[in-house]
GROMACS .gro file of C-alpha atoms in nm:
model
  338
    1UNK     CA    1  -9.801   2.413   5.933
    2UNK     CA    2  -9.786   2.584   5.597
    3UNK     CA    3  -9.707   2.330   5.311
    4UNK     CA    4  -9.455   2.452   5.046
    5UNK     CA    5  -9.364   2.289   4.723
    6UNK     CA    6  -9.001   2.353   4.684
    7UNK     CA    7  -8.844   2.400   4.312
    8UNK     CA    8  -8.597   2.239   4.269
    9UNK     CA    9  -8.644   2.005   4.591
   10UNK     CA   10  -8.303   1.898   4.563
   11UNK     CA   11  -7.991   2.059   4.418
   12UNK     CA   12  -7.702   1.806   4.333
   13UNK     CA   13  -7.407   1.844   4.525
   14UNK     CA   14  -7.510   2.192   4.654
   15UNK     CA   15  -7.663   2.182   5.036
   16UNK     CA   16  -7.820   2.525   4.994
   17UNK     CA   17  -8.160   2.375   4.991
   18UNK     CA   18  -8.068   2.171   5.268
   19UNK     CA   19  -8.099   2.515   5.458
   20UNK     CA   20  -8.464   2.506   5.416
   21UNK     CA   21  -8.551   2.123   5.400
   22UNK     CA   22  -8.320   2.065   5.711
   23UNK     CA   23  -8.491   2.325   5.917
   24UNK     CA   24  -8.843   2.315   5.788
   25UNK     CA   25  -8.990   2.261   6.159
   26UNK     CA   26  -8.816   2.535   6.311
   27UNK     CA   27  -8.934   2.739   6.009
   28UNK     CA   28  -9.279   2.648   6.041
   29UNK     CA   29  -9.293   2.478   5.707
   30UNK     CA   30  -9.374   2.106   5.541
   31UNK     CA   31  -9.181   2.140   5.194
   32UNK     CA   32  -9.281   1.923   4.954
   33UNK     CA   33  -9.149   1.775   4.617
   34UNK     CA   34  -9.274   1.877   4.261
   35UNK     CA   35  -9.407   1.656   4.062
   36UNK     CA   36  -9.420   1.606   3.672
   37UNK     CA   37  -9.795   1.550   3.694
   38UNK     CA   38  -9.825   1.893   3.834
   39UNK     CA   39  -9.657   2.042   3.514
   40UNK     CA   40  -9.960   1.865   3.309
   41UNK     CA   41 -10.271   1.881   3.541
   42UNK     CA   42 -10.138   2.172   3.773
   43UNK     CA   43 -10.056   2.219   4.136
   44UNK     CA   44 -10.284   2.086   4.431
   45UNK     CA   45 -10.519   2.356   4.605
   46UNK     CA   46 -10.419   2.183   4.944
   47UNK     CA   47 -10.040   2.339   4.899
   48UNK     CA   48 -10.025   2.689   5.062
   49UNK     CA   49  -9.752   2.831   4.809
   50UNK     CA   50  -9.495   2.742   4.566
   51UNK     CA   51  -9.093   2.855   4.625
   52UNK     CA   52  -8.904   2.887   4.299
   53UNK     CA   53  -8.518   2.932   4.304
   54UNK     CA   54  -8.426   3.090   3.979
   55UNK     CA   55  -8.115   2.892   3.921
   56UNK     CA   56  -7.955   2.675   3.682
   57UNK     CA   57  -8.102   2.344   3.811
   58UNK     CA   58  -8.477   2.449   3.770
   59UNK     CA   59  -8.690   2.410   3.473
   60UNK     CA   60  -8.836   2.722   3.417
   61UNK     CA   61  -9.068   2.770   3.117
   62UNK     CA   62  -9.372   2.870   2.982
   63UNK     CA   63  -9.574   2.568   3.035
   64UNK     CA   64  -9.503   2.613   3.415
   65UNK     CA   65  -9.574   2.977   3.439
   66UNK     CA   66  -9.920   2.891   3.304
   67UNK     CA   67  -9.994   2.643   3.548
   68UNK     CA   68  -9.867   2.874   3.824
   69UNK     CA   69 -10.080   3.138   3.702
   70UNK     CA   70 -10.376   2.913   3.727
   71UNK     CA   71 -10.282   2.784   4.091
   72UNK     CA   72 -10.248   3.177   4.207
   73UNK     CA   73 -10.590   3.247   4.066
   74UNK     CA   74 -10.720   2.953   4.271
   75UNK     CA   75 -10.593   3.115   4.590
   76UNK     CA   76 -10.233   2.977   4.589
   77UNK     CA   77  -9.882   3.204   4.656
   78UNK     CA   78  -9.539   3.242   4.472
   79UNK     CA   79  -9.221   3.285   4.647
   80UNK     CA   80  -8.929   3.339   4.431
   81UNK     CA   81  -8.566   3.336   4.518
   82UNK     CA   82  -8.299   3.515   4.233
   83UNK     CA   83  -7.985   3.347   4.257
   84UNK     CA   84  -7.779   3.456   3.913
   85UNK     CA   85  -7.815   3.712   3.649
   86UNK     CA   86  -8.105   3.672   3.433
   87UNK     CA   87  -8.064   3.524   3.106
   88UNK     CA   88  -8.074   3.750   2.808
   89UNK     CA   89  -8.334   3.513   2.639
   90UNK     CA   90  -8.559   3.460   2.941
   91UNK     CA   91  -8.593   3.811   3.067
   92UNK     CA   92  -8.954   3.850   2.991
   93UNK     CA   93  -9.054   3.500   3.131
   94UNK     CA   94  -8.847   3.590   3.435
   95UNK     CA   95  -9.024   3.928   3.499
   96UNK     CA   96  -9.344   3.725   3.478
   97UNK     CA   97  -9.253   3.506   3.734
   98UNK     CA   98  -9.122   3.803   3.953
   99UNK     CA   99  -9.461   3.985   3.921
  100UNK     CA  100  -9.677   3.683   4.031
  101UNK     CA  101  -9.428   3.636   4.338
  102UNK     CA  102  -9.582   3.766   4.673
  103UNK     CA  103  -9.226   3.790   4.796
  104UNK     CA  104  -8.882   3.787   4.601
  105UNK     CA  105  -8.547   3.693   4.807
  106UNK     CA  106  -8.224   3.792   4.747
  107UNK     CA  107  -7.890   3.710   4.894
  108UNK     CA  108  -7.703   3.989   4.773
  109UNK     CA  109  -7.883   4.306   4.814
  110UNK     CA  110  -7.708   4.599   4.605
  111UNK     CA  111  -7.594   4.366   4.315
  112UNK     CA  112  -7.973   4.200   4.299
  113UNK     CA  113  -8.113   4.513   4.296
  114UNK     CA  114  -7.873   4.638   4.007
  115UNK     CA  115  -8.001   4.343   3.805
  116UNK     CA  116  -8.352   4.384   3.882
  117UNK     CA  117  -8.422   4.732   3.848
  118UNK     CA  118  -8.363   4.766   3.471
  119UNK     CA  119  -8.679   4.562   3.418
  120UNK     CA  120  -8.936   4.762   3.271
  121UNK     CA  121  -9.170   4.603   3.547
  122UNK     CA  122  -8.941   4.662   3.810
  123UNK     CA  123  -9.145   4.952   4.010
  124UNK     CA  124  -9.448   4.662   4.020
  125UNK     CA  125  -9.255   4.454   4.219
  126UNK     CA  126  -8.950   4.623   4.393
  127UNK     CA  127  -9.136   4.659   4.718
  128UNK     CA  128  -9.178   4.270   4.736
  129UNK     CA  129  -8.791   4.226   4.758
  130UNK     CA  130  -8.628   4.101   5.050
  131UNK     CA  131  -8.266   4.049   5.139
  132UNK     CA  132  -8.173   3.771   5.348
  133UNK     CA  133  -7.795   3.696   5.441
  134UNK     CA  134  -7.657   3.345   5.266
  135UNK     CA  135  -7.627   3.134   5.559
  136UNK     CA  136  -7.322   2.980   5.649
  137UNK     CA  137  -7.194   2.618   5.612
  138UNK     CA  138  -7.048   2.575   5.971
  139UNK     CA  139  -7.334   2.298   6.111
  140UNK     CA  140  -7.257   2.100   5.754
  141UNK     CA  141  -6.887   2.049   5.780
  142UNK     CA  142  -6.699   1.771   5.965
  143UNK     CA  143  -6.394   1.978   6.089
  144UNK     CA  144  -6.051   1.768   6.100
  145UNK     CA  145  -5.683   1.825   6.119
  146UNK     CA  146  -5.597   1.627   5.853
  147UNK     CA  147  -5.461   1.740   5.552
  148UNK     CA  148  -5.286   1.595   5.235
  149UNK     CA  149  -4.976   1.824   5.210
  150UNK     CA  150  -4.734   1.544   5.265
  151UNK     CA  151  -4.912   1.341   5.001
  152UNK     CA  152  -4.830   1.597   4.741
  153UNK     CA  153  -4.509   1.679   4.876
  154UNK     CA  154  -4.590   2.055   4.913
  155UNK     CA  155  -4.364   2.224   5.150
  156UNK     CA  156  -4.407   2.426   5.465
  157UNK     CA  157  -4.356   2.759   5.273
  158UNK     CA  158  -4.572   2.643   4.939
  159UNK     CA  159  -4.876   2.869   4.934
  160UNK     CA  160  -5.127   2.640   4.783
  161UNK     CA  161  -5.430   2.789   4.606
  162UNK     CA  162  -5.725   2.554   4.551
  163UNK     CA  163  -6.032   2.558   4.325
  164UNK     CA  164  -6.272   2.326   4.450
  165UNK     CA  165  -6.628   2.204   4.294
  166UNK     CA  166  -6.782   2.030   4.012
  167UNK     CA  167  -6.546   2.068   3.705
  168UNK     CA  168  -6.746   2.171   3.414
  169UNK     CA  169  -6.685   2.345   3.107
  170UNK     CA  170  -6.859   2.662   3.186
  171UNK     CA  171  -6.671   2.753   3.450
  172UNK     CA  172  -6.358   2.833   3.218
  173UNK     CA  173  -6.124   2.650   3.463
  174UNK     CA  174  -5.849   2.642   3.221
  175UNK     CA  175  -5.804   3.020   3.213
  176UNK     CA  176  -5.712   2.975   3.599
  177UNK     CA  177  -5.437   2.708   3.491
  178UNK     CA  178  -5.295   2.936   3.222
  179UNK     CA  179  -5.249   3.186   3.472
  180UNK     CA  180  -5.060   2.959   3.715
  181UNK     CA  181  -4.844   2.837   3.419
  182UNK     CA  182  -4.690   3.198   3.388
  183UNK     CA  183  -4.603   3.198   3.771
  184UNK     CA  184  -4.245   3.095   3.811
  185UNK     CA  185  -4.215   3.085   4.186
  186UNK     CA  186  -4.183   2.707   4.262
  187UNK     CA  187  -4.370   2.762   4.623
  188UNK     CA  188  -4.672   2.913   4.443
  189UNK     CA  189  -4.932   2.578   4.370
  190UNK     CA  190  -5.235   2.520   4.229
  191UNK     CA  191  -5.480   2.203   4.349
  192UNK     CA  192  -5.800   2.183   4.149
  193UNK     CA  193  -6.028   1.942   4.321
  194UNK     CA  194  -6.358   1.807   4.205
  195UNK     CA  195  -6.574   1.589   4.003
  196UNK     CA  196  -6.561   1.598   3.612
  197UNK     CA  197  -6.803   1.397   3.404
  198UNK     CA  198  -6.685   1.532   3.075
  199UNK     CA  199  -6.400   1.318   2.944
  200UNK     CA  200  -6.292   1.532   2.691
  201UNK     CA  201  -6.307   1.845   2.929
  202UNK     CA  202  -6.050   1.657   3.147
  203UNK     CA  203  -5.819   1.603   2.852
  204UNK     CA  204  -5.833   1.940   2.779
  205UNK     CA  205  -5.748   2.038   3.101
  206UNK     CA  206  -5.457   1.830   3.140
  207UNK     CA  207  -5.338   1.910   2.802
  208UNK     CA  208  -5.347   2.305   2.919
  209UNK     CA  209  -5.082   2.181   3.251
  210UNK     CA  210  -4.751   2.330   3.168
  211UNK     CA  211  -4.596   2.307   3.518
  212UNK     CA  212  -4.578   2.075   3.789
  213UNK     CA  213  -4.696   2.283   4.027
  214UNK     CA  214  -5.040   2.243   3.940
  215UNK     CA  215  -5.220   1.933   4.078
  216UNK     CA  216  -5.577   1.829   3.913
  217UNK     CA  217  -5.778   1.588   4.138
  218UNK     CA  218  -6.088   1.438   3.910
  219UNK     CA  219  -6.293   1.316   4.189
  220UNK     CA  220  -6.602   1.354   4.395
  221UNK     CA  221  -6.502   1.444   4.770
  222UNK     CA  222  -6.767   1.349   5.010
  223UNK     CA  223  -6.851   1.608   5.306
  224UNK     CA  224  -6.687   1.406   5.588
  225UNK     CA  225  -6.340   1.463   5.379
  226UNK     CA  226  -6.345   1.779   5.221
  227UNK     CA  227  -6.231   1.975   5.542
  228UNK     CA  228  -5.912   1.799   5.477
  229UNK     CA  229  -5.903   1.920   5.146
  230UNK     CA  230  -5.903   2.257   5.256
  231UNK     CA  231  -5.684   2.187   5.540
  232UNK     CA  232  -5.431   2.104   5.247
  233UNK     CA  233  -5.466   2.444   5.098
  234UNK     CA  234  -5.417   2.805   5.216
  235UNK     CA  235  -5.653   3.008   4.990
  236UNK     CA  236  -5.958   2.937   4.766
  237UNK     CA  237  -5.943   3.085   4.407
  238UNK     CA  238  -6.266   3.152   4.203
  239UNK     CA  239  -6.336   3.280   3.832
  240UNK     CA  240  -6.683   3.271   3.783
  241UNK     CA  241  -6.862   3.367   3.470
  242UNK     CA  242  -6.951   3.725   3.513
  243UNK     CA  243  -7.203   3.712   3.248
  244UNK     CA  244  -7.391   3.468   3.462
  245UNK     CA  245  -7.288   3.459   3.831
  246UNK     CA  246  -7.464   3.685   4.095
  247UNK     CA  247  -7.451   3.477   4.420
  248UNK     CA  248  -7.232   3.202   4.492
  249UNK     CA  249  -7.227   2.957   4.766
  250UNK     CA  250  -6.861   2.870   4.743
  251UNK     CA  251  -6.719   3.151   4.917
  252UNK     CA  252  -6.912   3.099   5.195
  253UNK     CA  253  -6.841   2.722   5.208
  254UNK     CA  254  -6.492   2.852   5.190
  255UNK     CA  255  -6.512   3.098   5.503
  256UNK     CA  256  -6.663   2.820   5.674
  257UNK     CA  257  -6.389   2.607   5.638
  258UNK     CA  258  -6.163   2.875   5.752
  259UNK     CA  259  -6.020   2.974   5.439
  260UNK     CA  260  -5.997   3.326   5.236
  261UNK     CA  261  -6.030   3.353   4.913
  262UNK     CA  262  -5.967   3.539   4.568
  263UNK     CA  263  -6.251   3.621   4.348
  264UNK     CA  264  -6.414   3.886   4.148
  265UNK     CA  265  -6.656   4.111   4.311
  266UNK     CA  266  -6.982   3.909   4.202
  267UNK     CA  267  -7.271   3.989   4.442
  268UNK     CA  268  -7.204   3.771   4.721
  269UNK     CA  269  -6.865   3.904   4.738
  270UNK     CA  270  -6.977   4.236   4.785
  271UNK     CA  271  -7.232   4.115   5.007
  272UNK     CA  272  -6.950   4.099   5.304
  273UNK     CA  273  -6.920   4.404   5.468
  274UNK     CA  274  -6.576   4.342   5.613
  275UNK     CA  275  -6.328   4.322   5.339
  276UNK     CA  276  -5.982   4.297   5.551
  277UNK     CA  277  -5.978   3.907   5.507
  278UNK     CA  278  -6.072   3.846   5.159
  279UNK     CA  279  -5.881   3.917   4.820
  280UNK     CA  280  -6.190   4.054   4.592
  281UNK     CA  281  -6.133   4.282   4.270
  282UNK     CA  282  -6.326   4.453   4.053
  283UNK     CA  283  -6.327   4.403   3.662
  284UNK     CA  284  -6.560   4.453   3.386
  285UNK     CA  285  -6.603   4.136   3.181
  286UNK     CA  286  -6.453   3.809   3.159
  287UNK     CA  287  -6.145   3.901   2.971
  288UNK     CA  288  -6.047   4.178   3.214
  289UNK     CA  289  -6.111   3.910   3.453
  290UNK     CA  290  -5.813   3.694   3.383
  291UNK     CA  291  -5.565   3.969   3.390
  292UNK     CA  292  -5.685   4.096   3.698
  293UNK     CA  293  -5.686   3.748   3.868
  294UNK     CA  294  -5.315   3.713   3.747
  295UNK     CA  295  -5.233   4.028   3.903
  296UNK     CA  296  -5.383   3.949   4.211
  297UNK     CA  297  -5.225   3.622   4.262
  298UNK     CA  298  -4.891   3.785   4.214
  299UNK     CA  299  -4.997   4.033   4.483
  300UNK     CA  300  -5.060   3.751   4.721
  301UNK     CA  301  -4.772   3.530   4.675
  302UNK     CA  302  -4.523   3.823   4.720
  303UNK     CA  303  -4.718   4.006   4.950
  304UNK     CA  304  -4.860   3.744   5.229
  305UNK     CA  305  -4.719   3.434   5.397
  306UNK     CA  306  -4.903   3.113   5.492
  307UNK     CA  307  -4.973   3.253   5.846
  308UNK     CA  308  -5.117   3.564   5.697
  309UNK     CA  309  -5.359   3.393   5.503
  310UNK     CA  310  -5.441   3.136   5.781
  311UNK     CA  311  -5.515   3.462   6.017
  312UNK     CA  312  -5.756   3.580   5.693
  313UNK     CA  313  -5.916   3.273   5.685
  314UNK     CA  314  -5.985   3.236   6.074
  315UNK     CA  315  -6.107   3.585   6.082
  316UNK     CA  316  -6.357   3.513   5.783
  317UNK     CA  317  -6.501   3.215   5.980
  318UNK     CA  318  -6.548   3.428   6.269
  319UNK     CA  319  -6.708   3.665   6.037
  320UNK     CA  320  -6.981   3.420   5.872
  321UNK     CA  321  -7.032   3.252   6.213
  322UNK     CA  322  -7.177   3.596   6.339
  323UNK     CA  323  -7.321   3.781   6.040
  324UNK     CA  324  -7.453   3.457   5.834
  325UNK     CA  325  -7.563   3.273   6.119
  326UNK     CA  326  -7.853   2.960   6.069
  327UNK     CA  327  -8.016   3.125   6.349
  328UNK     CA  328  -8.057   3.458   6.153
  329UNK     CA  329  -8.144   3.260   5.825
  330UNK     CA  330  -8.431   3.064   6.002
  331UNK     CA  331  -8.553   3.374   6.182
  332UNK     CA  332  -8.586   3.583   5.862
  333UNK     CA  333  -8.710   3.290   5.628
  334UNK     CA  334  -8.991   3.259   5.879
  335UNK     CA  335  -9.093   3.600   5.841
  336UNK     CA  336  -9.040   3.580   5.457
  337UNK     CA  337  -9.330   3.344   5.470
  338UNK     CA  338  -9.528   3.548   5.686
   0.00000   0.00000   0.00000
């Protein structure tokens, strides 16, 4: 069985890396944690390869690059996953990692190619790019019939939009709140759910709210209860930073919870070939995003019922169940490492 160091090994409050570690035996890999000593003394030759996820939680620097170069020169291998757009100040660093990689994993094919192709050394690594569909979260969800609509006094004809996840300043959640402040229809609600560690940002968000139709729950929701929060809502809403976001696990988590979503057409949205059950929209920049998001919310509230949105969510669930199956992911990852 191959020994592969996974960097990062754990992705706090994000199950993406569990897709690898939970299915290690089926993939035929023994995943190992990295160690700060490796960054000082180098990676052990007894390990077959290193798999780096180029994401916000991985510490990618020149020192790591030097240690990996030495490891590769000693016969080791490197695999890389591109999750987000490449930071402008790290283009050269990322490019070096990509050039060293045996294979490069992407979850949104066309958008990832658009991100990588302008790099000056693209021709030297383009044949190593491998597209693997982002897996669904169906096996990681405790489905229930419970919801909290009565708790929040949501009526039967209320359409509840929900934002879920870590509540952080970089996500510009206040812009979503401002959109809903302008909606005068009493049956259109916004529910924001997630942990917020920044007290000052909590205060800022609460100060932005100007209508009782917006509820914010600053709370970490454990996995066993999260499906009940999805059941409370009718549609998920996302407003990712277009300068950063390329792939989003959240939309697959939503569809796995049988909920449709409204979101700018970032890479992972474009990777869904059937658009009949989602509300994606094109936008050029973050300023335009807010305007178009507002228009899309008004469109949904004026033209669709709760039943319509429920059917879209069920259709999305069936789509990811087939097209983003864990079996398909495991099969392609096995081939990726071959």
